[in-house]
Coordinates of C-alpha atoms in Angstrom, one line a residue:
M83 CA 100.5 90.8 106.2
D84 CA 97.5 92.5 107.6
P85 CA 94.1 91.0 106.9
L86 CA 92.1 92.8 104.2
K87 CA 90.1 95.6 105.6
Y88 CA 87.6 96.3 102.8
Q89 CA 87.0 92.9 101.3
R90 CA 84.0 90.9 102.7
P91 CA 82.5 87.5 102.0
A92 CA 80.0 87.3 99.2
D93 CA 77.1 86.3 101.4
R94 CA 77.5 89.3 103.8
A95 CA 75.3 92.3 103.5
A96 CA 76.9 95.5 102.2
V97 CA 77.7 98.1 104.8
E98 CA 77.7 101.8 104.1
S99 CA 81.1 103.3 105.0
P100 CA 82.5 106.7 104.3
E101 CA 86.0 105.2 104.0
W102 CA 87.5 104.7 100.6
M103 CA 90.8 103.1 101.7
T104 CA 93.5 103.1 104.4
V105 CA 97.0 104.4 103.7
K106 CA 99.6 102.7 105.8
L107 CA 103.2 104.0 106.0
R108 CA 106.1 102.8 108.0
Y109 CA 109.0 105.1 108.7
K110 CA 112.2 105.0 110.7
A111 CA 114.5 107.8 112.0
P112 CA 117.9 107.8 110.2
D113 CA 119.6 106.5 113.4
G114 CA 116.5 104.6 114.6
E115 CA 116.2 100.8 115.2
K116 CA 112.4 100.5 115.2
S117 CA 110.0 101.7 112.6
T118 CA 106.8 103.6 113.4
L119 CA 103.4 102.8 111.7
L120 CA 101.3 105.6 110.4
E121 CA 97.8 104.6 109.4
V122 CA 95.3 107.1 107.9
P123 CA 91.9 106.3 106.6
V124 CA 90.8 108.2 103.5
K125 CA 87.2 109.2 103.7
D126 CA 84.6 110.4 101.2
D127 CA 84.9 114.0 102.3
P128 CA 85.5 116.1 99.2
V129 CA 87.1 119.5 99.4
G130 CA 86.6 122.0 96.7
W131 CA 89.5 123.7 94.8
A132 CA 89.0 126.8 96.9
G133 CA 89.4 124.8 100.1
T134 CA 92.7 123.3 99.2
S135 CA 96.1 124.6 100.4
T136 CA 98.5 126.7 98.3
D137 CA 101.0 123.8 98.5
F138 CA 98.4 121.4 97.1
K139 CA 97.5 123.8 94.2
L140 CA 101.2 124.2 93.4
A141 CA 101.7 120.4 93.4
A142 CA 98.7 119.8 91.2
G143 CA 100.0 122.5 88.7
V144 CA 103.4 120.9 88.6
A145 CA 101.9 117.5 88.0
L146 CA 99.7 118.9 85.2
F147 CA 102.7 120.6 83.6
G148 CA 104.7 117.4 83.7
E149 CA 101.8 115.5 82.0
K150 CA 101.6 118.2 79.3
L151 CA 105.4 117.9 78.7
R152 CA 105.0 114.2 78.2
G153 CA 102.2 114.8 75.6
S154 CA 99.5 113.3 77.7
D155 CA 95.9 114.4 77.2

């Protein structure tokens, strides 16, 4: 297991960082023997609704519709 990236000892001074988290994903080709690590930091870089892609807007709409079907508020 990798060491924790965002946890620090209690006596250490806080450091400002624009990173919120790191998403790590391993994948392997269907006929592959070895996996590949993909590591992407998620930063505090907000994008307004107008700046998002059409695919993202569709995915958000589908997710919202699913929540409404479940009766979620």
